[in-house]
């Protein structure tokens, strides 16, 4: 992974690229390039052995012009203030491109959860929830899972908030377990939008998805679900990787069996269906029809982009390409479906979860998947319309043109406030 790009600068350059095609004032664009506020806090918890340990944590509320801030909470040693700011900005434009009435936020704790027991992680999560309490709520800011967090952490946050507020407000977080007010279809949602967007792109480019070869970088929630669903659509998954390395089989393998292997051993490496062990970088540069980066940001820099041979990239991860890589891929005519659309299934079904929580009325999985399908297809159509109408250099800029315009409109329509 390259460290050449600061993700916050990447976000700002993406907004600038879009602004060049928009009739929106520089002063408004300036607002749309910075978070409204960022909480930086130090959490001190007791370890199981009685020692105290301090952790730095952040929550960035980037933009609330279109609705409550919305975005995940990440537990990772690489979390930084700039990373959280960037991710919260991407959330803002993600909720805008899929046109759901939410803004953008993101949070994170600098921690490697593998080094801590479940009870330590519970104390850490509840401590963060206590700090977040004044700034979150179903009409203020609605956190969700991200890397290394899931239903368990969301249930703890909900319980902490509801206990402190003496209320029942399941919509304060999304990505909860079903029994705690979660939605059917949430776990699969990010991978599902990644493959719906890929299917639409193949259709737009007149390419056949049946039999198309696919490589997936990162075999966590987003990556493995995308692998399973694209396989169900008739494509052939030939490669996958996780933080321990990659596997490759030119004839394809069963993505579910690869996941079972990962569940048993902790990695896809060593899975018998993957004929060859290859490096993480090899997975990104295979000659495949579709590449799905589903790990972390900056996975592909300009050098690696030179070696990329995929025709289409559907970004399950947030910010997996550096801006320099984007330029290289544009020159090579690779069709990149941007993260803000490709992985928007997660936030879209989070939105459905929030709606269901507020209505206290729960939908079937079929309804969730149908509504998601409609939203992603509409967003892809809006992207293509902007791509063609403005004769844009790449689909990412097309998505930002639509999204930045929508946020700018909401801001300007609200009028000024002293
Ligand atoms: P996860 O923790 O479930 O999975 C991450 C995977 O990436 C793991 O398999 C890990 O081993 C692998 N990985 C880490 N470093 C790697 C490397 N250098 N090479 C190859 N693999 C590597 O996380 P997730 O929820 O699947 O999120 C993955 C990405 O998708 C993140 O960028 C996240 O922001 C984005 N995303 C997730 C959701 C969601 O709903 N889960 C929604 C939108 C975006």
Short mmCIF file of C-alpha atoms and ligand atoms in Angstrom, two decimals:
data_model
loop_
_atom_site.label_atom_id
_atom_site.label_comp_id
_atom_site.label_asym_id
_atom_site.label_seq_id
_atom_site.Cartn_x
_atom_site.Cartn_y
_atom_site.Cartn_z
CA UNK A 1 0.00 0.00 0.00
CA UNK A 2 1.33 3.44 -0.85
CA UNK A 3 1.46 6.33 1.57
CA UNK A 4 1.99 8.85 -1.21
CA UNK A 5 -1.47 10.41 -0.93
CA UNK A 6 -3.04 12.13 2.04
CA UNK A 7 -6.68 10.96 1.78
CA UNK A 8 -8.00 14.38 2.79
CA UNK A 9 -6.05 16.03 -0.03
CA UNK A 10 -7.36 13.34 -2.39
CA UNK A 11 -10.91 14.22 -1.39
CA UNK A 12 -10.28 17.93 -1.92
CA UNK A 13 -8.78 17.37 -5.36
CA UNK A 14 -11.82 15.26 -6.33
CA UNK A 15 -14.11 18.14 -5.31
CA UNK A 16 -11.95 20.61 -7.27
CA UNK A 17 -12.14 18.39 -10.37
CA UNK A 18 -15.93 18.44 -10.14
CA UNK A 19 -16.11 22.16 -9.34
CA UNK A 20 -14.37 22.95 -12.64
CA UNK A 21 -17.52 21.73 -14.42
CA UNK A 22 -20.05 23.36 -12.10
CA UNK A 23 -21.57 26.79 -11.86
CA UNK A 24 -21.04 26.96 -8.08
CA UNK A 25 -19.13 29.85 -6.46
CA UNK A 26 -15.61 29.28 -5.13
CA UNK A 27 -16.80 30.38 -1.68
CA UNK A 28 -19.40 27.62 -1.59
CA UNK A 29 -16.90 25.06 -2.90
CA UNK A 30 -14.51 26.12 -0.13
CA UNK A 31 -17.19 25.25 2.44
CA UNK A 32 -17.78 21.90 0.76
CA UNK A 33 -14.09 20.98 1.02
CA UNK A 34 -13.83 21.12 4.83
CA UNK A 35 -15.60 19.39 7.73
CA UNK A 36 -17.96 21.47 9.81
CA UNK A 37 -16.33 20.14 12.98
CA UNK A 38 -14.04 17.39 14.23
CA UNK A 39 -14.07 15.91 17.72
CA UNK A 40 -10.66 14.71 18.89
CA UNK A 41 -10.78 12.92 22.20
CA UNK A 42 -8.66 10.73 24.45
CA UNK A 43 -10.31 7.64 25.88
CA UNK A 44 -8.77 6.00 28.92
CA UNK A 45 -9.91 2.50 29.81
CA UNK A 46 -8.89 -0.17 32.26
CA UNK A 47 -7.15 -3.19 30.76
CA UNK A 48 -8.03 -6.64 32.05
CA UNK A 49 -4.84 -6.62 34.15
CA UNK A 50 -5.89 -3.41 35.92
CA UNK A 51 -3.54 -1.05 34.04
CA UNK A 52 -4.95 2.04 32.34
CA UNK A 53 -4.44 2.75 28.64
CA UNK A 54 -5.18 5.86 26.60
CA UNK A 55 -6.52 5.82 23.02
CA UNK A 56 -7.01 8.71 20.65
CA UNK A 57 -10.36 8.85 18.85
CA UNK A 58 -12.04 11.16 16.33
CA UNK A 59 -15.47 11.98 14.95
CA UNK A 60 -15.70 14.27 11.95
CA UNK A 61 -19.04 15.85 11.05
CA UNK A 62 -18.31 16.94 7.52
CA UNK A 63 -21.59 18.24 6.20
CA UNK A 64 -25.20 18.26 7.41
CA UNK A 65 -26.82 20.32 4.67
CA UNK A 66 -28.86 17.39 3.35
CA UNK A 67 -29.64 15.71 6.69
CA UNK A 68 -28.09 14.18 9.82
CA UNK A 69 -24.37 13.31 9.59
CA UNK A 70 -23.96 9.66 8.66
CA UNK A 71 -20.92 7.42 8.61
CA UNK A 72 -19.03 4.58 10.17
CA UNK A 73 -16.60 4.16 13.03
CA UNK A 74 -13.28 2.47 12.26
CA UNK A 75 -10.90 0.69 14.66
CA UNK A 76 -7.43 0.60 13.13
CA UNK A 77 -3.88 1.53 14.08
CA UNK A 78 -3.67 3.69 10.93
CA UNK A 79 -6.62 5.93 11.85
CA UNK A 80 -5.68 9.63 11.72
CA UNK A 81 -7.43 12.95 11.87
CA UNK A 82 -6.96 13.48 8.12
CA UNK A 83 -8.18 10.00 7.30
CA UNK A 84 -11.36 10.51 9.32
CA UNK A 85 -11.92 13.94 7.73
CA UNK A 86 -11.53 12.43 4.26
CA UNK A 87 -13.84 9.52 5.00
CA UNK A 88 -16.48 11.90 6.38
CA UNK A 89 -16.28 13.96 3.18
CA UNK A 90 -16.65 10.89 1.02
CA UNK A 91 -19.75 10.02 3.06
CA UNK A 92 -21.21 13.45 2.29
CA UNK A 93 -20.89 12.93 -1.45
CA UNK A 94 -21.92 9.30 -1.20
CA UNK A 95 -25.25 10.10 0.44
CA UNK A 96 -25.68 12.83 -2.18
CA UNK A 97 -24.97 10.68 -5.28
CA UNK A 98 -27.49 8.07 -4.10
CA UNK A 99 -29.82 10.90 -3.12
CA UNK A 100 -30.74 9.87 0.41
CA UNK A 101 -31.57 12.59 2.96
CA UNK A 102 -28.41 12.33 5.05
CA UNK A 103 -25.13 14.19 5.39
CA UNK A 104 -21.63 12.84 5.97
CA UNK A 105 -19.63 11.94 9.07
CA UNK A 106 -16.99 9.42 10.12
CA UNK A 107 -15.21 8.32 13.26
CA UNK A 108 -12.32 6.17 14.32
CA UNK A 109 -10.19 5.00 17.20
CA UNK A 110 -6.44 4.41 16.84
CA UNK A 111 -6.37 0.81 18.01
CA UNK A 112 -5.58 -2.65 16.74
CA UNK A 113 -8.54 -4.61 18.09
CA UNK A 114 -6.66 -7.91 17.72
CA UNK A 115 -4.56 -6.87 20.72
CA UNK A 116 -7.52 -6.49 23.08
CA UNK A 117 -10.06 -8.79 24.74
CA UNK A 118 -13.77 -8.50 24.06
CA UNK A 119 -14.41 -6.89 27.45
CA UNK A 120 -11.63 -4.35 26.82
CA UNK A 121 -13.17 -3.52 23.44
CA UNK A 122 -16.57 -3.16 25.09
CA UNK A 123 -15.16 -0.69 27.63
CA UNK A 124 -13.40 1.21 24.83
CA UNK A 125 -16.54 1.35 22.68
CA UNK A 126 -18.75 2.45 25.56
CA UNK A 127 -16.20 5.09 26.52
CA UNK A 128 -16.28 6.45 22.95
CA UNK A 129 -20.10 6.31 22.94
CA UNK A 130 -20.12 8.39 26.13
CA UNK A 131 -17.95 11.03 24.43
CA UNK A 132 -20.14 10.96 21.34
CA UNK A 133 -23.42 11.19 23.25
CA UNK A 134 -23.95 14.99 22.98
CA UNK A 135 -23.25 15.02 19.24
CA UNK A 136 -25.12 11.93 18.04
CA UNK A 137 -28.80 11.03 17.88
CA UNK A 138 -31.19 9.96 15.13
CA UNK A 139 -31.67 13.56 13.98
CA UNK A 140 -28.06 14.67 14.60
CA UNK A 141 -25.41 12.14 13.68
CA UNK A 142 -25.89 8.43 13.08
CA UNK A 143 -22.74 6.25 13.30
CA UNK A 144 -22.39 2.84 11.63
CA UNK A 145 -19.78 0.08 11.32
CA UNK A 146 -16.60 0.38 9.29
CA UNK A 147 -13.28 -1.47 9.25
CA UNK A 148 -12.97 -3.75 12.31
CA UNK A 149 -16.33 -2.77 13.80
CA UNK A 150 -19.66 -4.48 13.29
CA UNK A 151 -22.99 -5.33 14.88
CA UNK A 152 -21.42 -6.00 18.26
CA UNK A 153 -19.94 -2.48 18.54
CA UNK A 154 -23.12 -0.85 17.22
CA UNK A 155 -25.21 -2.69 19.81
CA UNK A 156 -22.87 -1.41 22.57
CA UNK A 157 -23.09 2.16 21.27
CA UNK A 158 -26.89 2.00 21.05
CA UNK A 159 -27.15 0.57 24.56
CA UNK A 160 -24.79 3.19 26.03
CA UNK A 161 -26.65 6.03 24.35
CA UNK A 162 -30.11 4.75 25.30
CA UNK A 163 -29.04 4.14 28.90
CA UNK A 164 -27.55 7.62 29.30
CA UNK A 165 -30.49 9.28 27.57
CA UNK A 166 -33.07 7.08 29.30
CA UNK A 167 -34.84 6.47 26.01
CA UNK A 168 -35.40 3.95 23.26
CA UNK A 169 -33.78 5.29 20.11
CA UNK A 170 -32.48 2.45 17.96
CA UNK A 171 -31.94 4.83 15.03
CA UNK A 172 -28.98 6.43 16.83
CA UNK A 173 -26.71 3.92 15.05
CA UNK A 174 -27.16 1.59 12.11
CA UNK A 175 -25.58 -1.73 11.29
CA UNK A 176 -27.08 -3.28 14.41
CA UNK A 177 -27.93 -6.95 14.81
CA UNK A 178 -31.48 -7.83 13.73
CA UNK A 179 -32.73 -8.38 17.29
CA UNK A 180 -31.41 -4.95 18.27
CA UNK A 181 -33.22 -3.11 15.48
CA UNK A 182 -31.00 -3.93 12.51
CA UNK A 183 -32.23 -4.29 8.95
CA UNK A 184 -32.44 -7.35 6.79
CA UNK A 185 -29.91 -7.09 3.98
CA UNK A 186 -27.50 -4.71 5.77
CA UNK A 187 -24.58 -7.14 6.01
CA UNK A 188 -24.64 -7.83 2.26
CA UNK A 189 -25.44 -4.27 1.21
CA UNK A 190 -21.97 -2.90 0.41
CA UNK A 191 -20.92 -5.92 -1.62
CA UNK A 192 -24.33 -5.86 -3.30
CA UNK A 193 -24.05 -2.27 -4.52
CA UNK A 194 -20.46 -2.96 -5.67
CA UNK A 195 -21.68 -5.70 -7.98
CA UNK A 196 -24.90 -3.96 -9.08
CA UNK A 197 -22.74 -1.00 -10.14
CA UNK A 198 -20.31 -3.37 -11.90
CA UNK A 199 -23.19 -5.04 -13.73
CA UNK A 200 -24.51 -1.65 -14.87
CA UNK A 201 -21.02 -0.62 -16.01
CA UNK A 202 -20.56 -3.83 -18.01
CA UNK A 203 -23.94 -3.23 -19.60
CA UNK A 204 -23.02 0.40 -20.41
CA UNK A 205 -19.71 -0.70 -21.91
CA UNK A 206 -21.37 -3.56 -23.82
CA UNK A 207 -19.31 -6.13 -21.99
CA UNK A 208 -20.52 -9.55 -20.94
CA UNK A 209 -20.53 -10.22 -17.19
CA UNK A 210 -21.19 -13.92 -17.74
CA UNK A 211 -17.79 -15.62 -17.52
CA UNK A 212 -15.97 -12.34 -16.82
CA UNK A 213 -12.92 -12.80 -14.59
CA UNK A 214 -12.81 -10.99 -11.24
CA UNK A 215 -10.07 -10.25 -8.68
CA UNK A 216 -10.99 -9.09 -5.17
CA UNK A 217 -8.51 -7.31 -2.90
CA UNK A 218 -9.57 -7.62 0.76
CA UNK A 219 -11.78 -10.49 1.84
CA UNK A 220 -13.67 -8.85 4.69
CA UNK A 221 -17.32 -7.86 4.79
CA UNK A 222 -17.37 -5.80 1.60
CA UNK A 223 -14.97 -7.94 -0.46
CA UNK A 224 -16.19 -11.41 0.26
CA UNK A 225 -19.87 -10.53 -0.23
CA UNK A 226 -19.01 -8.87 -3.56
CA UNK A 227 -17.14 -12.04 -4.54
CA UNK A 228 -20.11 -14.24 -3.64
CA UNK A 229 -22.67 -12.08 -5.43
CA UNK A 230 -20.64 -11.55 -8.62
CA UNK A 231 -20.13 -15.32 -8.76
CA UNK A 232 -23.92 -15.74 -8.47
CA UNK A 233 -24.28 -13.33 -11.42
CA UNK A 234 -22.20 -15.69 -13.57
CA UNK A 235 -18.76 -14.10 -13.34
CA UNK A 236 -15.69 -16.11 -12.30
CA UNK A 237 -13.72 -15.09 -9.22
CA UNK A 238 -10.09 -15.96 -9.97
CA UNK A 239 -8.18 -14.13 -7.22
CA UNK A 240 -8.60 -12.78 -3.71
CA UNK A 241 -6.37 -11.38 -1.02
CA UNK A 242 -6.36 -10.29 2.59
CA UNK A 243 -3.71 -8.75 4.80
CA UNK A 244 -1.78 -12.06 4.81
CA UNK A 245 -1.46 -12.43 1.02
CA UNK A 246 -3.33 -13.52 -2.09
CA UNK A 247 -4.58 -16.60 -3.93
CA UNK A 248 -5.08 -17.15 -7.66
CA UNK A 249 -6.71 -19.81 -9.78
CA UNK A 250 -7.17 -18.93 -13.47
CA UNK A 251 -10.12 -21.34 -13.66
CA UNK A 252 -11.87 -19.66 -10.75
CA UNK A 253 -12.81 -20.88 -7.28
CA UNK A 254 -15.81 -21.03 -4.99
CA UNK A 255 -15.89 -17.73 -3.06
CA UNK A 256 -17.95 -19.27 -0.25
CA UNK A 257 -15.41 -22.07 0.28
CA UNK A 258 -12.63 -19.45 0.30
CA UNK A 259 -14.51 -17.56 3.01
CA UNK A 260 -15.02 -20.76 5.03
CA UNK A 261 -11.26 -21.30 4.83
CA UNK A 262 -10.65 -17.74 6.02
CA UNK A 263 -13.07 -18.22 8.90
CA UNK A 264 -11.24 -21.38 9.96
CA UNK A 265 -7.65 -20.21 9.51
CA UNK A 266 -7.82 -16.40 9.58
CA UNK A 267 -6.78 -15.96 5.93
CA UNK A 268 -7.64 -16.93 2.36
CA UNK A 269 -3.99 -17.97 1.99
CA UNK A 270 -3.69 -21.75 1.93
CA UNK A 271 -7.21 -22.25 0.51
CA UNK A 272 -7.01 -25.35 -1.65
CA UNK A 273 -9.17 -23.87 -4.43
CA UNK A 274 -6.59 -21.13 -4.96
CA UNK A 275 -3.96 -22.86 -7.06
CA UNK A 276 -1.21 -20.30 -6.59
CA UNK A 277 -0.20 -18.05 -3.72
CA UNK A 278 0.45 -14.55 -5.00
CA UNK A 279 1.22 -11.21 -3.38
CA UNK A 280 -1.32 -8.52 -2.56
CA UNK A 281 0.06 -6.37 -5.37
CA UNK A 282 -0.22 -9.28 -7.84
CA UNK A 283 -3.96 -9.47 -7.11
CA UNK A 284 -4.30 -5.83 -8.14
CA UNK A 285 -2.43 -6.23 -11.42
CA UNK A 286 -3.89 -9.46 -12.80
CA UNK A 287 -5.30 -9.47 -16.31
CA UNK A 288 -8.97 -9.64 -15.29
CA UNK A 289 -12.17 -8.06 -16.57
CA UNK A 290 -13.15 -6.66 -13.18
CA UNK A 291 -11.07 -5.63 -10.18
CA UNK A 292 -12.75 -5.02 -6.82
CA UNK A 293 -10.48 -3.27 -4.32
CA UNK A 294 -12.13 -3.91 -0.94
CA UNK A 295 -9.39 -3.26 1.65
CA UNK A 296 -8.21 0.22 2.60
CA UNK A 297 -7.47 3.56 0.94
CA UNK A 298 -4.41 4.22 -1.27
CA UNK A 299 -4.12 0.56 -2.27
CA UNK A 300 -3.20 1.55 -5.83
CA UNK A 301 -0.71 4.35 -6.46
CA UNK A 302 0.48 5.65 -9.84
CA UNK A 303 3.23 3.01 -10.18
CA UNK A 304 0.91 0.13 -9.45
CA UNK A 305 -1.76 1.68 -11.70
CA UNK A 306 0.71 1.39 -14.62
CA UNK A 307 0.60 -2.37 -14.10
CA UNK A 308 -3.20 -2.68 -13.64
CA UNK A 309 -4.73 -4.76 -16.42
CA UNK A 310 -8.39 -4.82 -15.40
CA UNK A 311 -10.95 -3.22 -17.75
CA UNK A 312 -13.36 -2.15 -15.02
CA UNK A 313 -12.74 -1.32 -11.36
CA UNK A 314 -15.60 -1.22 -8.88
CA UNK A 315 -14.39 0.44 -5.68
CA UNK A 316 -15.81 -1.43 -2.69
CA UNK A 317 -13.23 0.25 -0.45
CA UNK A 318 -13.20 3.96 0.25
CA UNK A 319 -10.44 5.80 -1.61
CA UNK A 320 -8.49 2.77 -2.88
CA UNK A 321 -6.92 4.75 -5.77
CA UNK A 322 -4.68 7.75 -5.27
CA UNK A 323 -5.47 10.75 -7.52
CA UNK A 324 -2.25 10.02 -9.43
CA UNK A 325 -3.42 6.44 -9.98
CA UNK A 326 -6.73 7.80 -11.23
CA UNK A 327 -4.92 9.79 -13.91
CA UNK A 328 -2.93 6.77 -15.05
CA UNK A 329 -6.06 4.62 -15.24
CA UNK A 330 -7.94 7.33 -17.11
CA UNK A 331 -5.15 7.36 -19.74
CA UNK A 332 -5.43 3.58 -19.95
CA UNK A 333 -9.22 3.82 -20.44
CA UNK A 334 -10.03 1.77 -17.36
CA UNK A 335 -13.64 2.42 -16.33
CA UNK A 336 -13.52 3.16 -12.58
CA UNK A 337 -16.84 3.09 -10.74
CA UNK A 338 -16.11 5.45 -7.86
CA UNK A 339 -16.40 4.39 -4.24
CA UNK A 340 -19.09 6.95 -3.49
CA UNK A 341 -21.40 5.01 -5.78
CA UNK A 342 -19.98 1.47 -5.82
CA UNK A 343 -19.94 0.99 -2.06
CA UNK A 344 -22.98 3.16 -1.30
CA UNK A 345 -25.10 0.07 -0.60
CA UNK A 346 -23.89 0.11 3.00
CA UNK A 347 -25.12 3.59 3.73
CA UNK A 348 -28.26 3.10 1.64
CA UNK A 349 -29.39 0.11 3.68
CA UNK A 350 -28.27 1.98 6.81
CA UNK A 351 -30.74 4.63 5.69
CA UNK A 352 -33.42 1.95 5.31
CA UNK A 353 -32.55 0.69 8.81
CA UNK A 354 -32.92 4.22 10.20
CA UNK A 355 -36.28 4.64 8.42
CA UNK A 356 -37.49 1.30 9.81
CA UNK A 357 -36.29 2.20 13.34
CA UNK A 358 -38.19 5.47 13.22
CA UNK A 359 -41.34 3.85 11.89
CA UNK A 360 -40.99 0.81 14.18
CA UNK A 361 -41.98 -1.17 11.12
CA UNK A 362 -39.60 -3.67 9.56
CA UNK A 363 -39.16 -4.67 5.93
CA UNK A 364 -38.48 -8.04 4.32
CA UNK A 365 -35.04 -8.74 2.86
CA UNK A 366 -36.65 -8.82 -0.58
CA UNK A 367 -38.00 -5.30 -0.12
CA UNK A 368 -34.63 -4.04 1.12
CA UNK A 369 -32.82 -5.55 -1.87
CA UNK A 370 -35.36 -4.22 -4.36
CA UNK A 371 -35.22 -0.70 -2.95
CA UNK A 372 -31.41 -0.85 -2.95
CA UNK A 373 -31.32 -2.04 -6.55
CA UNK A 374 -33.50 0.90 -7.62
CA UNK A 375 -31.35 3.46 -5.81
CA UNK A 376 -28.02 2.18 -7.16
CA UNK A 377 -29.32 1.89 -10.72
CA UNK A 378 -30.73 5.45 -10.53
CA UNK A 379 -27.40 6.73 -9.19
CA UNK A 380 -25.48 4.95 -11.94
CA UNK A 381 -27.84 6.48 -14.54
CA UNK A 382 -27.26 9.95 -13.03
CA UNK A 383 -23.50 9.34 -13.24
CA UNK A 384 -23.71 8.31 -16.91
CA UNK A 385 -25.91 11.28 -17.75
CA UNK A 386 -23.40 13.68 -16.18
CA UNK A 387 -20.45 11.79 -17.80
CA UNK A 388 -21.95 12.19 -21.25
CA UNK A 389 -23.58 15.62 -20.87
CA UNK A 390 -20.37 17.29 -19.63
CA UNK A 391 -18.11 15.04 -21.71
CA UNK A 392 -16.15 14.30 -18.53
CA UNK A 393 -12.73 12.75 -18.29
CA UNK A 394 -13.76 9.92 -15.96
CA UNK A 395 -16.78 8.47 -14.10
CA UNK A 396 -15.47 9.67 -10.72
CA UNK A 397 -15.64 13.30 -11.74
CA UNK A 398 -19.10 12.61 -13.17
CA UNK A 399 -20.29 11.30 -9.81
CA UNK A 400 -18.80 14.27 -7.96
CA UNK A 401 -20.39 16.72 -10.38
CA UNK A 402 -23.82 15.32 -9.47
CA UNK A 403 -23.09 15.00 -5.75
CA UNK A 404 -21.37 18.35 -5.19
CA UNK A 405 -24.17 20.12 -7.05
CA UNK A 406 -26.78 18.48 -4.80
CA UNK A 407 -24.98 19.47 -1.59
CA UNK A 408 -24.34 23.00 -2.89
CA UNK A 409 -28.04 23.35 -3.79
CA UNK A 410 -29.13 22.29 -0.30
CA UNK A 411 -26.68 24.74 1.28
CA UNK A 412 -27.72 27.64 -0.93
CA UNK A 413 -31.45 26.93 -0.62
CA UNK A 414 -31.13 27.10 3.18
CA UNK A 415 -30.13 30.77 2.92
CA UNK A 416 -27.65 32.58 5.12
CA UNK A 417 -27.41 32.61 8.90
CA UNK A 418 -25.48 35.25 10.81
P1 LIG B 1 -13.19 -5.65 6.96
O1 LIG B 1 -12.35 -5.34 8.14
O2 LIG B 1 -14.35 -6.58 7.11
O3 LIG B 1 -12.27 -6.24 5.79
C1 LIG B 1 -11.08 -5.67 5.35
C2 LIG B 1 -10.29 -6.74 4.60
O4 LIG B 1 -9.16 -6.14 3.97
C3 LIG B 1 -9.75 -7.85 5.49
O5 LIG B 1 -9.93 -9.10 4.83
C4 LIG B 1 -8.25 -7.54 5.58
O6 LIG B 1 -7.46 -8.70 5.80
C5 LIG B 1 -8.03 -6.97 4.20
N1 LIG B 1 -6.81 -6.19 4.03
C6 LIG B 1 -6.28 -5.24 4.84
N2 LIG B 1 -5.13 -4.78 4.30
C7 LIG B 1 -4.96 -5.44 3.12
C8 LIG B 1 -3.97 -5.39 2.10
N3 LIG B 1 -2.93 -4.57 2.17
N4 LIG B 1 -4.13 -6.21 1.02
C9 LIG B 1 -5.18 -7.03 0.93
N5 LIG B 1 -6.13 -7.12 1.86
C10 LIG B 1 -6.02 -6.33 2.94
O7 LIG B 1 -13.66 -4.25 6.38
P2 LIG B 1 -14.87 -3.94 5.39
O8 LIG B 1 -16.04 -3.55 6.19
O9 LIG B 1 -15.01 -5.03 4.38
O10 LIG B 1 -14.32 -2.61 4.68
C11 LIG B 1 -13.39 -2.67 3.60
C12 LIG B 1 -13.43 -1.36 2.86
O11 LIG B 1 -14.76 -1.13 2.41
C13 LIG B 1 -13.04 -0.14 3.67
O12 LIG B 1 -12.40 0.81 2.83
C14 LIG B 1 -14.37 0.42 4.11
O13 LIG B 1 -14.31 1.80 4.41
C15 LIG B 1 -15.18 0.13 2.87
N6 LIG B 1 -16.62 0.12 3.11
C16 LIG B 1 -17.20 -0.82 3.91
C17 LIG B 1 -18.56 -0.77 4.13
C18 LIG B 1 -19.28 -1.81 4.95
O14 LIG B 1 -20.51 -1.73 5.02
N7 LIG B 1 -18.59 -2.79 5.51
C19 LIG B 1 -19.33 0.24 3.54
C20 LIG B 1 -18.72 1.18 2.70
C21 LIG B 1 -17.34 1.09 2.51
#
